[in-house]
Amino acid sequence: MHIDYELPVTIIDVLEAKKRLAGYIYKTGMPRSNYLSECCKGEIFLKFENMQRTGSFKIRGAFNKLSSLTEEERKKGVVACSAGNHAQGVSLSCAILGINGKVVMPNGAPKSKVAATTDYSAQVVMHGDNFNDTIAKVSEIVEMEGRIFIPPYDDEHVIAGQGTIGLEILEDLYDVDNVIVPIGGGGLIAGIALAIKSINPTINIIGVQAENVHGMAASFYKGELMAHRTSGTLADGCDVSRPGKITYEIVKKLVTDIVLVSEDEIRNSMVALIQRNKVVTEGAGALATAALLSGKLDHYIKGRKTVSIISGGNIDLSRVSQITGSADI
């Protein structure tokens, strides 16, 4: 396929990212889920990015971005902000590439994610209670220390890195009909949509967000970039009120649909994945499966082949017990 309009990221960028990542990340598994296939009356496959290095897909984009830095930029060191998964991706990538890294994390970040980020290599700075607080601290560090900022999603190299998931999906299931993707700032779905639609434009790319936080869905349906957040969500990895400019440009052109799921639907999805598929996932990682189980995508998936992205599995064990104890099962 030749996309007949300009996009900030191309399939060439994704293919180059695949070369950079070779030997440093896992090609994650994508087995068929008998339980979900029976529930949804279609063939459902789970893409296990929760089994990726650092426990989420984020290392793909982080490593690709850091690999693209010049020697002069690497010597300056880098800084990132994240509630956890991007932080871990940046931290491990810095360890592999020999780059000095610093990560700003909000005070409420899960303890397991803070500990893992520190263990990989980066210095962690705890600051603020939300993304606006952490990004303000990052700006201060960039100004004071001259470090290079590594964005969590709104960056061409980050998007291209996440797009390598799309290539892997087509390698394992070339005749897939639908790919269901969680959305926060939009880097994951933008990369996957770009990779897959460049090869087979007939495949549906469908995004999922929480009802409480869905800036991308609001922007997608309004036709202009906007924010939306009423409260927090179990899908804390996707708790981004306003999507990226670059990601939005790609999503509005290549994504088929975006649906919303409730907190109860996210919780029940997490439990179903644990009980029926033996998969431990964080809230954001359960979004795509929540949409499948909700019935909101039946007109896409019945009798067809669908891949559900399990984007991450970094969740505190104490949170797992709370969720399984309160779920409607």
Coordinates of C-alpha atoms in Angstrom, one line a residue:
M1 CA 0.0 0.0 0.0
H2 CA 1.1 3.5 -0.7
I3 CA -0.5 5.9 1.7
D4 CA -1.5 8.9 -0.4
Y5 CA -1.0 11.6 2.2
E6 CA 2.0 12.6 4.3
L7 CA 2.3 11.2 7.8
P8 CA 5.1 12.1 10.3
V9 CA 6.1 8.4 10.5
T10 CA 6.4 6.0 7.6
I11 CA 6.7 2.2 7.3
I12 CA 10.4 2.7 6.5
D13 CA 10.8 4.2 10.0
V14 CA 9.2 1.2 11.5
L15 CA 11.4 -1.2 9.5
E16 CA 14.5 0.7 10.6
A17 CA 13.3 0.5 14.2
K18 CA 12.9 -3.3 13.9
K19 CA 16.6 -3.5 12.8
R20 CA 17.7 -1.4 15.8
L21 CA 15.6 -3.5 18.3
A22 CA 16.9 -6.8 17.0
G23 CA 18.6 -8.7 19.7
Y24 CA 17.5 -6.3 22.4
I25 CA 13.7 -7.0 22.8
Y26 CA 11.6 -10.1 22.6
K27 CA 9.3 -11.1 19.8
T28 CA 6.3 -11.7 22.1
G29 CA 3.9 -14.6 21.8
M30 CA 0.4 -14.3 20.3
P31 CA -1.6 -17.5 21.2
R32 CA -5.3 -18.1 20.5
S33 CA -7.5 -17.7 23.5
N34 CA -10.1 -20.5 23.5
Y35 CA -12.1 -18.8 26.3
L36 CA -12.3 -15.4 24.5
S37 CA -12.9 -17.0 21.2
E38 CA -15.9 -18.8 22.6
C39 CA -17.2 -15.7 24.4
C40 CA -16.9 -13.5 21.4
K41 CA -17.9 -16.0 18.7
G42 CA -14.7 -15.2 16.7
E43 CA -11.0 -16.2 16.8
I44 CA -9.3 -14.1 19.4
F45 CA -5.5 -14.0 19.8
L46 CA -3.6 -12.3 22.6
K47 CA -0.4 -10.3 21.9
F48 CA 1.6 -10.7 25.1
E49 CA 3.5 -7.5 25.5
N50 CA 3.1 -8.0 29.2
M51 CA 5.9 -10.6 28.7
Q52 CA 8.2 -8.1 27.0
R53 CA 11.4 -6.9 28.7
T54 CA 10.4 -4.5 31.5
G55 CA 6.9 -6.0 31.4
S56 CA 5.4 -3.7 28.7
F57 CA 5.7 -2.6 25.1
K58 CA 7.3 0.7 26.1
I59 CA 10.9 -0.5 25.8
R60 CA 10.4 -0.7 22.0
G61 CA 9.9 3.0 21.6
A62 CA 12.3 4.1 24.3
F63 CA 15.2 2.0 22.9
N64 CA 14.5 3.1 19.4
K65 CA 14.6 6.8 20.4
L66 CA 17.7 6.4 22.5
S67 CA 19.5 4.5 19.8
S68 CA 18.8 7.3 17.4
L69 CA 20.7 9.9 19.5
T70 CA 24.0 11.2 18.4
E71 CA 27.1 10.6 20.4
E72 CA 27.1 14.2 21.6
E73 CA 23.4 13.9 22.7
R74 CA 24.2 10.6 24.5
K75 CA 27.0 12.3 26.5
K76 CA 24.5 14.9 27.8
G77 CA 22.4 12.2 29.4
V78 CA 18.6 11.9 29.1
V79 CA 15.5 12.6 31.2
A80 CA 12.0 11.2 31.0
C81 CA 8.8 11.4 32.9
S82 CA 6.4 8.5 33.5
A83 CA 4.2 6.7 36.0
G84 CA 6.1 3.5 35.3
N85 CA 6.3 1.7 32.0
H86 CA 8.0 4.3 29.9
A87 CA 10.3 4.9 32.9
Q88 CA 11.4 1.3 33.0
G89 CA 11.8 1.2 29.2
V90 CA 14.1 4.3 29.3
S91 CA 16.0 3.0 32.3
L92 CA 16.8 -0.4 30.8
S93 CA 17.6 1.1 27.5
C94 CA 20.0 3.5 29.2
A95 CA 21.7 0.6 30.9
I96 CA 22.1 -1.3 27.6
L97 CA 23.4 1.7 25.7
G98 CA 25.6 3.2 28.4
I99 CA 23.6 6.5 28.7
N100 CA 23.1 8.3 32.0
G101 CA 19.4 8.5 32.7
K102 CA 17.1 10.3 35.0
V103 CA 13.3 9.7 35.3
V104 CA 10.7 11.9 37.0
M105 CA 7.8 9.8 38.5
P106 CA 4.7 11.1 40.3
N107 CA 4.4 10.5 44.0
G108 CA 1.5 8.0 43.4
A109 CA 3.4 5.7 41.0
P110 CA 3.1 2.0 41.8
K111 CA 5.9 0.9 44.1
S112 CA 6.9 -2.0 41.9
K113 CA 7.4 0.3 38.9
V114 CA 9.5 2.7 40.9
A115 CA 11.7 -0.1 42.3
A116 CA 12.2 -1.7 38.8
T117 CA 13.1 1.7 37.3
T118 CA 15.8 2.2 39.9
D119 CA 17.1 -1.3 39.6
Y120 CA 17.6 -1.0 35.8
S121 CA 19.9 2.0 36.0
A122 CA 18.2 5.4 36.0
Q123 CA 18.1 7.8 38.9
V124 CA 14.4 8.3 40.0
V125 CA 13.1 11.7 41.1
M126 CA 9.7 11.6 42.8
H127 CA 7.8 14.8 42.1
G128 CA 4.2 15.9 41.9
D129 CA 0.9 14.2 41.7
N130 CA 0.1 14.1 38.0
F131 CA 1.6 14.4 34.5
N132 CA 1.6 18.2 34.5
D133 CA 3.7 18.2 37.7
T134 CA 6.2 15.7 36.4
I135 CA 6.6 17.4 33.0
A136 CA 7.2 20.7 34.7
K137 CA 10.0 19.1 36.7
V138 CA 11.4 17.6 33.5
S139 CA 11.6 21.0 31.9
E140 CA 13.5 22.3 34.9
I141 CA 16.0 19.4 34.7
V142 CA 16.5 20.0 30.9
E143 CA 17.2 23.6 31.5
M144 CA 19.5 23.1 34.5
E145 CA 21.4 20.0 33.4
G146 CA 21.1 20.1 29.6
R147 CA 19.7 16.5 29.4
I148 CA 17.8 15.3 26.3
F149 CA 14.1 14.7 26.9
I150 CA 12.8 11.3 25.9
P151 CA 9.0 11.7 25.3
P152 CA 6.6 8.9 26.3
Y153 CA 4.6 8.9 23.1
D154 CA 4.6 12.0 21.0
D155 CA 7.8 11.4 19.1
E156 CA 8.5 9.9 15.6
H157 CA 11.2 7.4 16.9
V158 CA 9.0 6.3 19.8
I159 CA 6.0 5.7 17.5
A160 CA 8.1 3.8 15.0
G161 CA 9.4 1.6 17.8
Q162 CA 5.9 0.7 19.0
G163 CA 5.0 0.0 15.4
T164 CA 7.2 -3.0 15.4
I165 CA 4.4 -4.8 17.2
G166 CA 2.3 -4.4 14.1
L167 CA 5.0 -6.1 12.0
E168 CA 5.1 -9.0 14.4
I169 CA 1.3 -9.4 14.3
L170 CA 1.4 -9.7 10.5
E171 CA 4.3 -12.1 10.6
D172 CA 2.3 -14.5 12.8
L173 CA -1.3 -13.9 11.5
Y174 CA -1.2 -12.3 8.1
D175 CA -5.0 -12.6 7.6
V176 CA -6.0 -10.9 10.8
D177 CA -9.2 -8.8 10.5
N178 CA -9.0 -6.6 13.5
V179 CA -6.4 -5.4 16.0
I180 CA -7.6 -3.9 19.3
V181 CA -5.2 -1.5 21.0
P182 CA -5.2 0.4 24.3
I183 CA -4.8 4.1 24.1
G184 CA -3.2 6.6 26.4
G185 CA -1.2 9.3 24.6
G186 CA -1.5 7.3 21.4
G187 CA 2.0 6.1 20.6
L188 CA 1.1 2.4 20.6
I189 CA -1.9 2.7 18.4
A190 CA -0.3 5.2 16.1
G191 CA 2.7 2.9 15.5
I192 CA 0.7 -0.3 15.1
A193 CA -1.8 1.5 12.7
L194 CA 1.0 2.9 10.6
A195 CA 2.8 -0.5 10.3
I196 CA -0.3 -2.6 9.6
K197 CA -2.2 -0.2 7.3
S198 CA 0.9 0.4 5.2
I199 CA 0.9 -3.3 4.4
N200 CA -2.8 -4.2 4.4
P201 CA -5.2 -1.3 4.5
T202 CA -8.3 -3.5 4.9
I203 CA -7.4 -4.5 8.5
N204 CA -9.4 -2.6 11.2
I205 CA -7.4 -0.9 13.9
I206 CA -9.7 -0.2 16.9
G207 CA -8.7 1.8 20.0
V208 CA -9.9 1.4 23.5
Q209 CA -9.9 4.0 26.3
A210 CA -11.4 4.3 29.8
E211 CA -14.7 6.2 30.2
N212 CA -13.0 8.4 32.8
V213 CA -9.9 9.4 30.7
H214 CA -10.4 9.5 26.9
G215 CA -8.7 12.5 25.3
M216 CA -7.9 10.6 22.1
A217 CA -11.5 9.3 21.7
A218 CA -12.8 12.8 22.4
S219 CA -10.4 14.3 19.8
F220 CA -11.1 11.5 17.3
Y221 CA -14.9 12.1 17.3
K222 CA -14.7 15.9 17.7
G223 CA -12.2 16.3 14.8
E224 CA -9.8 18.4 16.8
L225 CA -7.2 17.9 19.5
M226 CA -8.7 18.2 23.0
A227 CA -8.5 16.8 26.5
H228 CA -10.8 14.7 28.5
R229 CA -10.5 13.5 32.1
T230 CA -13.2 13.2 34.8
S231 CA -11.3 11.1 37.3
G232 CA -8.6 8.5 37.6
T233 CA -8.8 5.0 36.2
L234 CA -7.7 1.4 36.9
A235 CA -5.9 1.8 33.6
D236 CA -3.3 4.1 35.1
G237 CA -0.8 3.5 32.3
C238 CA -3.3 5.1 30.0
D239 CA -4.2 8.0 32.3
V240 CA -3.4 10.7 29.7
S241 CA -6.0 13.4 29.4
R242 CA -4.7 15.0 26.2
P243 CA -3.2 12.9 23.4
G244 CA -0.1 13.9 21.4
K245 CA -0.2 16.1 18.3
I246 CA 1.8 13.6 16.2
T247 CA -0.1 10.6 17.5
Y248 CA -3.5 12.3 16.9
E249 CA -2.6 13.1 13.3
I250 CA -1.9 9.4 12.6
V251 CA -4.9 8.1 14.5
K252 CA -7.4 10.3 12.8
K253 CA -6.3 9.1 9.4
L254 CA -5.7 5.4 10.1
V255 CA -7.8 4.2 13.0
T256 CA -11.2 2.7 12.3
D257 CA -12.9 3.2 15.6
I258 CA -12.4 4.0 19.3
V259 CA -14.6 2.6 22.1
L260 CA -14.9 3.3 25.8
V261 CA -15.0 0.9 28.7
S262 CA -16.1 1.4 32.3
E263 CA -14.0 0.7 35.4
D264 CA -16.1 -2.4 36.1
E265 CA -15.4 -3.7 32.6
I266 CA -11.7 -3.1 33.1
R267 CA -11.7 -4.9 36.5
N268 CA -13.7 -7.8 35.1
S269 CA -11.3 -8.1 32.2
M270 CA -8.3 -8.3 34.5
V271 CA -10.0 -11.1 36.4
A272 CA -11.0 -13.0 33.3
L273 CA -7.5 -12.8 32.0
I274 CA -6.1 -14.1 35.2
Q275 CA -8.7 -16.9 35.7
R276 CA -9.3 -18.1 32.2
N277 CA -6.1 -17.2 30.4
K278 CA -3.5 -17.3 33.3
V279 CA -2.4 -13.8 32.3
V280 CA -1.5 -11.2 34.9
T281 CA -2.0 -7.7 33.5
E282 CA -2.2 -4.2 34.7
G283 CA -5.4 -2.1 34.1
A284 CA -4.1 -0.6 30.8
G285 CA -3.1 -4.0 29.6
A286 CA -6.7 -5.2 30.1
L287 CA -8.4 -2.4 28.1
A288 CA -8.5 -4.2 24.7
T289 CA -9.9 -7.4 26.3
A290 CA -12.4 -5.4 28.2
A291 CA -13.8 -4.0 25.0
L292 CA -14.1 -7.5 23.5
L293 CA -15.9 -8.9 26.6
S294 CA -18.2 -5.8 26.7
G295 CA -19.9 -6.8 23.4
K296 CA -19.2 -3.3 22.0
L297 CA -17.1 -4.8 19.2
D298 CA -19.3 -7.7 18.3
H299 CA -20.1 -6.3 14.8
Y300 CA -16.3 -6.3 14.1
I301 CA -15.2 -9.6 15.6
K302 CA -17.9 -12.2 15.2
G303 CA -16.6 -14.9 12.8
R304 CA -13.4 -13.0 12.2
K305 CA -9.8 -13.1 13.4
T306 CA -8.9 -10.5 16.0
V307 CA -5.8 -9.6 18.0
S308 CA -6.1 -8.1 21.4
I309 CA -3.0 -6.2 22.7
I310 CA -2.1 -7.0 26.3
S311 CA 0.2 -4.0 26.5
G312 CA 1.7 -4.4 30.0
G313 CA 1.7 -6.5 33.2
N314 CA 3.3 -4.3 35.7
I315 CA 0.9 -4.3 38.7
D316 CA 1.6 -4.4 42.4
L317 CA 0.5 -7.8 43.9
S318 CA -1.5 -6.0 46.6
R319 CA -3.5 -4.4 43.7
V320 CA -4.2 -7.8 42.2
S321 CA -5.8 -9.1 45.4
Q322 CA -8.0 -5.9 45.7
I323 CA -9.2 -6.3 42.1
T324 CA -9.9 -10.0 42.3
G325 CA -11.7 -9.5 45.6
S326 CA -14.0 -6.8 44.2
A327 CA -14.7 -8.0 40.7
D328 CA -18.1 -9.0 39.5
I329 CA -17.4 -12.7 38.8

